[in-house]
PDB file of C-alpha atoms in Angstrom:
ATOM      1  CA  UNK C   1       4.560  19.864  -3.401  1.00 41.00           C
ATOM      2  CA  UNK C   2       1.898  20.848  -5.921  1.00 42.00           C
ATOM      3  CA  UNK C   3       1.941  24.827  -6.708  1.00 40.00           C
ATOM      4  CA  UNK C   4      -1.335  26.640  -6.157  1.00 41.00           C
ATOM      5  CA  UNK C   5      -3.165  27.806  -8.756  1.00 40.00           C
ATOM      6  CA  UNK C   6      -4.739  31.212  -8.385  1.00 39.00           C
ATOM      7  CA  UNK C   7      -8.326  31.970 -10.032  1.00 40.00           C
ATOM      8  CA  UNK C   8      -9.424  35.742 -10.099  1.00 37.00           C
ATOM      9  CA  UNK C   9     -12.545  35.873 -10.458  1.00 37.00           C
ATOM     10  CA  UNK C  10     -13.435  39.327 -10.355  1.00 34.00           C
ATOM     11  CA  UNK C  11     -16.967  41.091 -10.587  1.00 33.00           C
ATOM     12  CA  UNK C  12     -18.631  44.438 -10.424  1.00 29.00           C
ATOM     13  CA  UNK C  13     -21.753  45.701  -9.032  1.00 33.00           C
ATOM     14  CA  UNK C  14     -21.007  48.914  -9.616  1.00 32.00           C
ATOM     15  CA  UNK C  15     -18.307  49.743  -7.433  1.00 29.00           C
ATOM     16  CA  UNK C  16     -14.856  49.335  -7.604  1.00 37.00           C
ATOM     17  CA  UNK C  17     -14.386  48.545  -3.694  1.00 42.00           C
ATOM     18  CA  UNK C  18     -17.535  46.228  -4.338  1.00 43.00           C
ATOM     19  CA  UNK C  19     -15.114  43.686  -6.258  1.00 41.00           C
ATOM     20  CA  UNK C  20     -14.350  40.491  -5.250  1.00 65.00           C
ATOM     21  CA  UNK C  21     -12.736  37.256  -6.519  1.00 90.00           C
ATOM     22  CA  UNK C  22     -11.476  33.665  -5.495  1.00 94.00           C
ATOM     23  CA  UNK C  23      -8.197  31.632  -4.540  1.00 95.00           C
ATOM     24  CA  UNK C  24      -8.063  27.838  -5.396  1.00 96.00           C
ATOM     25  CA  UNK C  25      -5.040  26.217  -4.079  1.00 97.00           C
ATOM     26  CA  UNK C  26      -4.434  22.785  -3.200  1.00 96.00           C
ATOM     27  CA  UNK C  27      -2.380  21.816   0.136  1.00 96.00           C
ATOM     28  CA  UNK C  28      -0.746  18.928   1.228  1.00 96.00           C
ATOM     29  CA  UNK C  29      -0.135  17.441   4.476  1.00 95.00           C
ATOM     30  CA  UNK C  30       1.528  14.172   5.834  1.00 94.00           C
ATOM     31  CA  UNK C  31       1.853  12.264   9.196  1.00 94.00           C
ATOM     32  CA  UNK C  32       3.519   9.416  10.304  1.00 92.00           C
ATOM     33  CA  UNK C  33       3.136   6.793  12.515  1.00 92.00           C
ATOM     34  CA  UNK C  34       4.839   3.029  13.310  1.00 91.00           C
ATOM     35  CA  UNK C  35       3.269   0.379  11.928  1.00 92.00           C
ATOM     36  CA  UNK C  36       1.432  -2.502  13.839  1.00 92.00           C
ATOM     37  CA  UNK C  37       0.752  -4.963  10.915  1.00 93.00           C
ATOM     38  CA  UNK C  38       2.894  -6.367   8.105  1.00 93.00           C
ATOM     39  CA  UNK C  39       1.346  -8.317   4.876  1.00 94.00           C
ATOM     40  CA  UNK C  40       3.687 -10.771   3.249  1.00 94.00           C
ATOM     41  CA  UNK C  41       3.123 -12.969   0.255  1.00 94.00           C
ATOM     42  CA  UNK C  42       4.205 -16.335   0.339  1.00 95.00           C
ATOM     43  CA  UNK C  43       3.914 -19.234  -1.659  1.00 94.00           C
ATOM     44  CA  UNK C  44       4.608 -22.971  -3.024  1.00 95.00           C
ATOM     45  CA  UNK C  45       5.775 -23.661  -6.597  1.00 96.00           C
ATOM     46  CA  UNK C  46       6.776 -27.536  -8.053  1.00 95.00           C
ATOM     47  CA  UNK C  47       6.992 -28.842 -11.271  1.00 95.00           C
ATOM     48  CA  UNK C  48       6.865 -32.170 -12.019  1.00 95.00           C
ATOM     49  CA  UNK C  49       5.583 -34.866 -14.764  1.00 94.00           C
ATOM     50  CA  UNK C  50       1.906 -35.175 -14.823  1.00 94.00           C
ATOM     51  CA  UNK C  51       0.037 -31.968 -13.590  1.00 95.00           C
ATOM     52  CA  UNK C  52      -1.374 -34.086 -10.138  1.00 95.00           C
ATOM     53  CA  UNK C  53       1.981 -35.149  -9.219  1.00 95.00           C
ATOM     54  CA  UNK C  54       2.397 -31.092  -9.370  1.00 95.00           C
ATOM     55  CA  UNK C  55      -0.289 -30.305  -7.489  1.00 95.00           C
ATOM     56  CA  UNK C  56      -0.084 -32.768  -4.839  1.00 95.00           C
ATOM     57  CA  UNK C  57       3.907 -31.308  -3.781  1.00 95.00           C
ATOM     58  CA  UNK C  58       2.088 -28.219  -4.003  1.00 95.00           C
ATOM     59  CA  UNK C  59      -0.770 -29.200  -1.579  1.00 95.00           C
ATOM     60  CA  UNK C  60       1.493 -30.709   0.823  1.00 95.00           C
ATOM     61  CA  UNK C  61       3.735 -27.932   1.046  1.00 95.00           C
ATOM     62  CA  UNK C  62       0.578 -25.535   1.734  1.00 95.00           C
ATOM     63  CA  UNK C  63      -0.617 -27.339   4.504  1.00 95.00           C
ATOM     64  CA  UNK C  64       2.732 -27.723   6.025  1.00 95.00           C
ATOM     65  CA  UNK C  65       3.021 -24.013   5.668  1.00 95.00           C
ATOM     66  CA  UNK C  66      -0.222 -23.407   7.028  1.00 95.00           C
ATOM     67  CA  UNK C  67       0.056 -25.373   9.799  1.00 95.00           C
ATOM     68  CA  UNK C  68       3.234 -23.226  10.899  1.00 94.00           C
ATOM     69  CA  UNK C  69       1.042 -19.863  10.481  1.00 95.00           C
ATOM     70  CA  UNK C  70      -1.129 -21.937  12.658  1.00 95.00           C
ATOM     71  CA  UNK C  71       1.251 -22.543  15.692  1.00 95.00           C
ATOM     72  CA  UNK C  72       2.294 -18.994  15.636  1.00 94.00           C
ATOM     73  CA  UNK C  73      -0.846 -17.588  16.209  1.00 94.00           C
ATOM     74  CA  UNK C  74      -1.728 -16.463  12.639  1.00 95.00           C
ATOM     75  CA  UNK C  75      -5.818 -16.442  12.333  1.00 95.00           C
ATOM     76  CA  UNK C  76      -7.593 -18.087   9.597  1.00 93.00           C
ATOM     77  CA  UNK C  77      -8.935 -14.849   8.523  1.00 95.00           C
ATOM     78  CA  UNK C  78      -5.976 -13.245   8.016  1.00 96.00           C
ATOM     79  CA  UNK C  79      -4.647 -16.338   5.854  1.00 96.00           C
ATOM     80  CA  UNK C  80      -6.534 -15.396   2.045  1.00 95.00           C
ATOM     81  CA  UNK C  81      -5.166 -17.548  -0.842  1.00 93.00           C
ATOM     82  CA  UNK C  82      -4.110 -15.218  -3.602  1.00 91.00           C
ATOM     83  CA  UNK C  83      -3.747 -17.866  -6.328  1.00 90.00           C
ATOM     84  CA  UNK C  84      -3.900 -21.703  -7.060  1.00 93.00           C
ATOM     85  CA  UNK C  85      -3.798 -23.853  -9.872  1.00 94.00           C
ATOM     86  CA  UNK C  86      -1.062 -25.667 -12.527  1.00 95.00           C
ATOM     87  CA  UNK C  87      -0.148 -24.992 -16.136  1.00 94.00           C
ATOM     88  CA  UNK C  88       1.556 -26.876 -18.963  1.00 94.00           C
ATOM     89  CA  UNK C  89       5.364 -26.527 -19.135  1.00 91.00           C
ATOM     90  CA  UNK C  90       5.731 -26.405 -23.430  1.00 90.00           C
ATOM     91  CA  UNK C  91       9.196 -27.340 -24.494  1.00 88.00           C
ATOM     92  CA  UNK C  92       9.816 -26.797 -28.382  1.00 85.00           C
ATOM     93  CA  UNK C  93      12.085 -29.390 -29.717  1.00 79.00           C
ATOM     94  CA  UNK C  94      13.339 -28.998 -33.679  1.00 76.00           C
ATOM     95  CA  UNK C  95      10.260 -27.019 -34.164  1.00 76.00           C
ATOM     96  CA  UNK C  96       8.061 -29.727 -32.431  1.00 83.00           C
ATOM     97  CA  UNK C  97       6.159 -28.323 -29.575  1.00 86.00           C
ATOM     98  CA  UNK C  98       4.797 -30.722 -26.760  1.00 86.00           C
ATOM     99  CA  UNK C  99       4.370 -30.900 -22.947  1.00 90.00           C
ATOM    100  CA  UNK C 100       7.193 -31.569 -21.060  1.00 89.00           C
ATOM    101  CA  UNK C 101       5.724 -31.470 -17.646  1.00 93.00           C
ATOM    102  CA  UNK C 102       3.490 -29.326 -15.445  1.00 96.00           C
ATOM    103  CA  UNK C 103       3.766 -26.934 -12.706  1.00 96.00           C
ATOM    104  CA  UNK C 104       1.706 -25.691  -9.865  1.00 96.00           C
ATOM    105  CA  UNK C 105       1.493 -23.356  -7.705  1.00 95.00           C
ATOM    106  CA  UNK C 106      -0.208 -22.125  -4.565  1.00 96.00           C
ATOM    107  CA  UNK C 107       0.197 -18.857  -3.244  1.00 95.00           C
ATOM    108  CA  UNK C 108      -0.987 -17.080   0.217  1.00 95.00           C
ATOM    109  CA  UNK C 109      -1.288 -13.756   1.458  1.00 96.00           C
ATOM    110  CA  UNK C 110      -0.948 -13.258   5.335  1.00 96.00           C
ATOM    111  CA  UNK C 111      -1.283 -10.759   7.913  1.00 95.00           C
ATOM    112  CA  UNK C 112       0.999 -10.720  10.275  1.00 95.00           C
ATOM    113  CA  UNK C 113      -0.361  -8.710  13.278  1.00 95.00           C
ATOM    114  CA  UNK C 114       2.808  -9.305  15.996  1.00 93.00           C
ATOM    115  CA  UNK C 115       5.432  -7.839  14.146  1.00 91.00           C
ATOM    116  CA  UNK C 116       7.668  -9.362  16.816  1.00 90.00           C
ATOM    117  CA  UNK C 117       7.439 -12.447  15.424  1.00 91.00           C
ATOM    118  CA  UNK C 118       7.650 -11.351  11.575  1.00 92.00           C
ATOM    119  CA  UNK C 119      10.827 -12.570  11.029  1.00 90.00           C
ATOM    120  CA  UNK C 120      10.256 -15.349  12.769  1.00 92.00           C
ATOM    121  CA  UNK C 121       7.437 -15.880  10.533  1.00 93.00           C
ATOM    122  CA  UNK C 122       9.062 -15.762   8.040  1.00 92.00           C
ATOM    123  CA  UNK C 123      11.501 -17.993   8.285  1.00 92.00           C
ATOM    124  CA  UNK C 124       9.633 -20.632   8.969  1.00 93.00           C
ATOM    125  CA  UNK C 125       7.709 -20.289   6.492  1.00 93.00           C
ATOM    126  CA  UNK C 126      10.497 -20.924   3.621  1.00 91.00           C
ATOM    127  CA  UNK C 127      12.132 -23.656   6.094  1.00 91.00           C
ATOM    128  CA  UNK C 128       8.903 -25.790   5.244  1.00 92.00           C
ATOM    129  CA  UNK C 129       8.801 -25.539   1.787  1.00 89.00           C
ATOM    130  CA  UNK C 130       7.307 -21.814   0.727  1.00 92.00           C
ATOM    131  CA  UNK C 131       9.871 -21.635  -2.196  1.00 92.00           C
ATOM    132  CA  UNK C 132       7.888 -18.527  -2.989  1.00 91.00           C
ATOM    133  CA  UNK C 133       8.191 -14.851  -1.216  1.00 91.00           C
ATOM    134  CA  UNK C 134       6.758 -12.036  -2.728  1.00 89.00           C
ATOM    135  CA  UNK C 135       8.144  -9.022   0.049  1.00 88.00           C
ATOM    136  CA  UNK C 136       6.583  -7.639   3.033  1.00 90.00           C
ATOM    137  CA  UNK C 137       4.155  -4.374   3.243  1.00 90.00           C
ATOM    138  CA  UNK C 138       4.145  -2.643   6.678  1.00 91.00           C
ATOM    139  CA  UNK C 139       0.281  -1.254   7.078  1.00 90.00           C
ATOM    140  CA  UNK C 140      -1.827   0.100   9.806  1.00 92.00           C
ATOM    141  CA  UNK C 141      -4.567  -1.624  11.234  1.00 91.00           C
ATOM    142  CA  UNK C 142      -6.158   1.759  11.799  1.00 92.00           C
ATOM    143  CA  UNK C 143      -4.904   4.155   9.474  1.00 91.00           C
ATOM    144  CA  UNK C 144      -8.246   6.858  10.068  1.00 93.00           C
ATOM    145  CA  UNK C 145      -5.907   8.590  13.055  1.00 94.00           C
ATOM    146  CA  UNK C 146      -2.785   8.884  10.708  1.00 93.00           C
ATOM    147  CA  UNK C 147      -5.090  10.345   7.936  1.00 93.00           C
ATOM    148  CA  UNK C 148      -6.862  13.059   9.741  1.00 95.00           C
ATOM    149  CA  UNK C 149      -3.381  14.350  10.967  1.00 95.00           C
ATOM    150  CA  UNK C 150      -2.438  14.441   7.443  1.00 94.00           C
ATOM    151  CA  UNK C 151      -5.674  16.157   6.219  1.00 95.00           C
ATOM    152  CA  UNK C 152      -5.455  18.947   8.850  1.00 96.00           C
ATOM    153  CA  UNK C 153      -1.910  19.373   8.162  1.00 96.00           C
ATOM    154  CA  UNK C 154      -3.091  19.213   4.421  1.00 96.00           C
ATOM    155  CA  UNK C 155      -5.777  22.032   5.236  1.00 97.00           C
ATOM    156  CA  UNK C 156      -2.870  24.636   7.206  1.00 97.00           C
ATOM    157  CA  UNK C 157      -0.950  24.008   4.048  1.00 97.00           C
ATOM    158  CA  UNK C 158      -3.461  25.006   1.619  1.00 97.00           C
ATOM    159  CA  UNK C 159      -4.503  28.430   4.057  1.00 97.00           C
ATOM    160  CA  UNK C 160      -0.593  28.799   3.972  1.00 97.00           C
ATOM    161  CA  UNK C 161      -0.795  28.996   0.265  1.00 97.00           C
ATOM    162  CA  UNK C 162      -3.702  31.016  -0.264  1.00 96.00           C
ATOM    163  CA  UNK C 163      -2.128  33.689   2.049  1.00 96.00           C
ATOM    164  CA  UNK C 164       0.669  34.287   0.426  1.00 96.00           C
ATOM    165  CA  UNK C 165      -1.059  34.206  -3.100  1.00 95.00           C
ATOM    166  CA  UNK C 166      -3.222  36.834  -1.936  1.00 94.00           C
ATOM    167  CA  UNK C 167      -0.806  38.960  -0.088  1.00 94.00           C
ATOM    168  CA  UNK C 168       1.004  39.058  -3.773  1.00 94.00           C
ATOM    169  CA  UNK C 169      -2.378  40.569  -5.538  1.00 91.00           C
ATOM    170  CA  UNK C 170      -2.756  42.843  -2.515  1.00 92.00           C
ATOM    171  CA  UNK C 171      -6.225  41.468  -1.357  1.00 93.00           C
ATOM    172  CA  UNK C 172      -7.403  39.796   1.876  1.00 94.00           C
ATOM    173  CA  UNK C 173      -7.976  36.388   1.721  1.00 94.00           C
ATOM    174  CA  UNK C 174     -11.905  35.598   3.158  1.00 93.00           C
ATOM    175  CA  UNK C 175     -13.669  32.365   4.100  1.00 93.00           C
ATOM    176  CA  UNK C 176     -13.584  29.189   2.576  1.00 95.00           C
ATOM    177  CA  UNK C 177     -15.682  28.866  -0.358  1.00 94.00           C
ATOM    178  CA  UNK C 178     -15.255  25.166  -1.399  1.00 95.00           C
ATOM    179  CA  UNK C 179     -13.367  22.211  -0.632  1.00 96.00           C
ATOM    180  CA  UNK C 180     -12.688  18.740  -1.498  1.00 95.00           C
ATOM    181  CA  UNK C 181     -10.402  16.167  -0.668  1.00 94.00           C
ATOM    182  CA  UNK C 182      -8.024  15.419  -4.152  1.00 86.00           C
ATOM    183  CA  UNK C 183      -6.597  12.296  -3.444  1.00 68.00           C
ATOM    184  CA  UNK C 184      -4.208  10.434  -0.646  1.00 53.00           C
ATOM    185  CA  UNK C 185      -1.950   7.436  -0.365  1.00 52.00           C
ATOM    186  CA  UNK C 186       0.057   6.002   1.832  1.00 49.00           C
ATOM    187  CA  UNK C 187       4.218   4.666   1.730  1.00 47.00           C
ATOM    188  CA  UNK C 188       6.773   2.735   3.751  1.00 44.00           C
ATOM    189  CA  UNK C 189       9.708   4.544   4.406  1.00 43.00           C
ATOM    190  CA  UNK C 190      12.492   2.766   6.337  1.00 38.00           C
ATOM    191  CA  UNK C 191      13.653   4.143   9.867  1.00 36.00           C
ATOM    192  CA  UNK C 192      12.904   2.169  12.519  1.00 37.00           C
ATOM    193  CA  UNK C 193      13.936  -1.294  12.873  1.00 38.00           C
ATOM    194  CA  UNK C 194      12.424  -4.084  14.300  1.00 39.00           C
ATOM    195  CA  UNK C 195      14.164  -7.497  14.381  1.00 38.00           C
ATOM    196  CA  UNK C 196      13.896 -10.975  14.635  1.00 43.00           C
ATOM    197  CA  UNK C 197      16.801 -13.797  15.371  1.00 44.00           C
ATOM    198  CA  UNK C 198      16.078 -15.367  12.432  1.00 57.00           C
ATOM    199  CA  UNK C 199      15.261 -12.565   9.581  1.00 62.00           C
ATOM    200  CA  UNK C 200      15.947  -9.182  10.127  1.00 64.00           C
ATOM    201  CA  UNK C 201      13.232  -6.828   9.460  1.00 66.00           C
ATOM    202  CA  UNK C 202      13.039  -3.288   9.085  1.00 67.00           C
ATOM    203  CA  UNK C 203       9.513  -1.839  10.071  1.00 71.00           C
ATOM    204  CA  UNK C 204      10.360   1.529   9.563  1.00 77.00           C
ATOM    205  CA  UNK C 205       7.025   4.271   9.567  1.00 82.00           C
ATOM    206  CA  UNK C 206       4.549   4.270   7.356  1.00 84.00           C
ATOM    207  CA  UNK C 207       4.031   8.404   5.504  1.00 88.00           C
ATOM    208  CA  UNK C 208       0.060   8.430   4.969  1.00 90.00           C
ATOM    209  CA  UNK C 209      -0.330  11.839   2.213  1.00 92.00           C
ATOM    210  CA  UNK C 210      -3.235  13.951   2.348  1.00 94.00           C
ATOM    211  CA  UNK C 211      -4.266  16.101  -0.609  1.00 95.00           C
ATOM    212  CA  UNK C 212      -7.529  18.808  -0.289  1.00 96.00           C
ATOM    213  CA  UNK C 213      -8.520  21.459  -2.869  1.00 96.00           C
ATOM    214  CA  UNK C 214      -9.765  24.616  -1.497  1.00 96.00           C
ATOM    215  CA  UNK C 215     -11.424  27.880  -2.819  1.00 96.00           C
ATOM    216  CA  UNK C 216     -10.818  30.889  -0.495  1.00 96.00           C
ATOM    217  CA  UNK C 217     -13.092  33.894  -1.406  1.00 94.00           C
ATOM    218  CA  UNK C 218     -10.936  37.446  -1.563  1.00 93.00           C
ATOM    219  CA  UNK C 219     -12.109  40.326  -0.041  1.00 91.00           C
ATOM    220  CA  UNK C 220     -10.848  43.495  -1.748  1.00 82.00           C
TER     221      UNK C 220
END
């Protein structure tokens, strides 16, 4: 949790009871929720001798691994390729550097949006050749409910905060003077579990983190 800082800013107009000042403090809220979407990263790597004979295992592996995202229901638009091409494989021998083949790759990223069938997915996926798997990130389709849970919880936090500052100096705390949201983010944490015959896959619940900075104004 990040501590509060307090900002007295006191002025007179004449009058000591006339004084008054501000609180800034910055709360922090989170909420929960089970996620509904997965993105994995998968991919096809070969080397071989000339750079097409690369590329064309590549390309064959891709569309047999797109044609399995295919029959399970995968859209196109949730099928973006992440990269694609082939580099020289140098090989220095007694100080004599040359080619000694090529390798290629293609690599996808996919959203999976039946997490039923993740695992499923999954498998598949490396039983027709993905030789490449770069992990799984659980997501929310929607994430706007999730977020305004955590930026009211975020807001109680901050009044929480600004309470107790103001208690401590021995002055009321008034009404909000400004606020602003200071940043957010999101992380899987694993707890629930949700799995396949084939893989097992923990969905667990995604933590979305709220973050606003407020200034209360103090009344003496």
């Amino acid at each position: 949790m990040m501590a509060g800082i307090v900002t007295l800013a006191m002025t007179t107009a004449g009058l000591a009871q006339d004084a008054t000042g501000t609180v800034s403090v910055v709360g922090e809220g989170q909420s929960t929720a089970v996620p509904d979407m997965a993105v994995i990263s998968l991919g096809v790597t070969h080397s071989d001798a000339s750079a097409k004979a690369a590329m064309d295992r590549v390309s064959a592996d891709a569309r047999a691994l797109l044609g399995v995202l295919e029959a399970f229901g995968v859209m196109p638009r949730d099928v973006q390729t992440e990269q694609v091409g082939v580099q020289p494989l140098w090989n220095n021998d007694h100080g004599h550097r040359h080619i000694a083949g090529y390798v290629a790759r293609n690599g996808v990223s996919v959203r999976v949006r039946d997490l039923s069938q993740l695992g499923a997915v999954i498998d598949a996926a490396l039983n027709v050749g993905s030789n490449d798997f770069g992990g799984v990130q659980f997501q929310l389709s929607d994430p706007a409910p999730a977020m305004a849970e955590a930026r009211a919880a975020a807001v109680r936090d901050a009044r929480a905060r600004a309470s107790q500052m103001a208690a401590a100096a021995e002055v009321a705390l008034g009404p909000i003077v400004t606020m602003s949201e200071a940043g957010a983010g999101g992380r899987p944490e694993m707890f629930a579990a949700a799995r396949s015959a084939d893989v097992p896959i923990a969905s667990g619940e995604v933590s979305v983190t709220a973050r606003v900075a407020v200034t209360f104004g103090l009344l003496p």
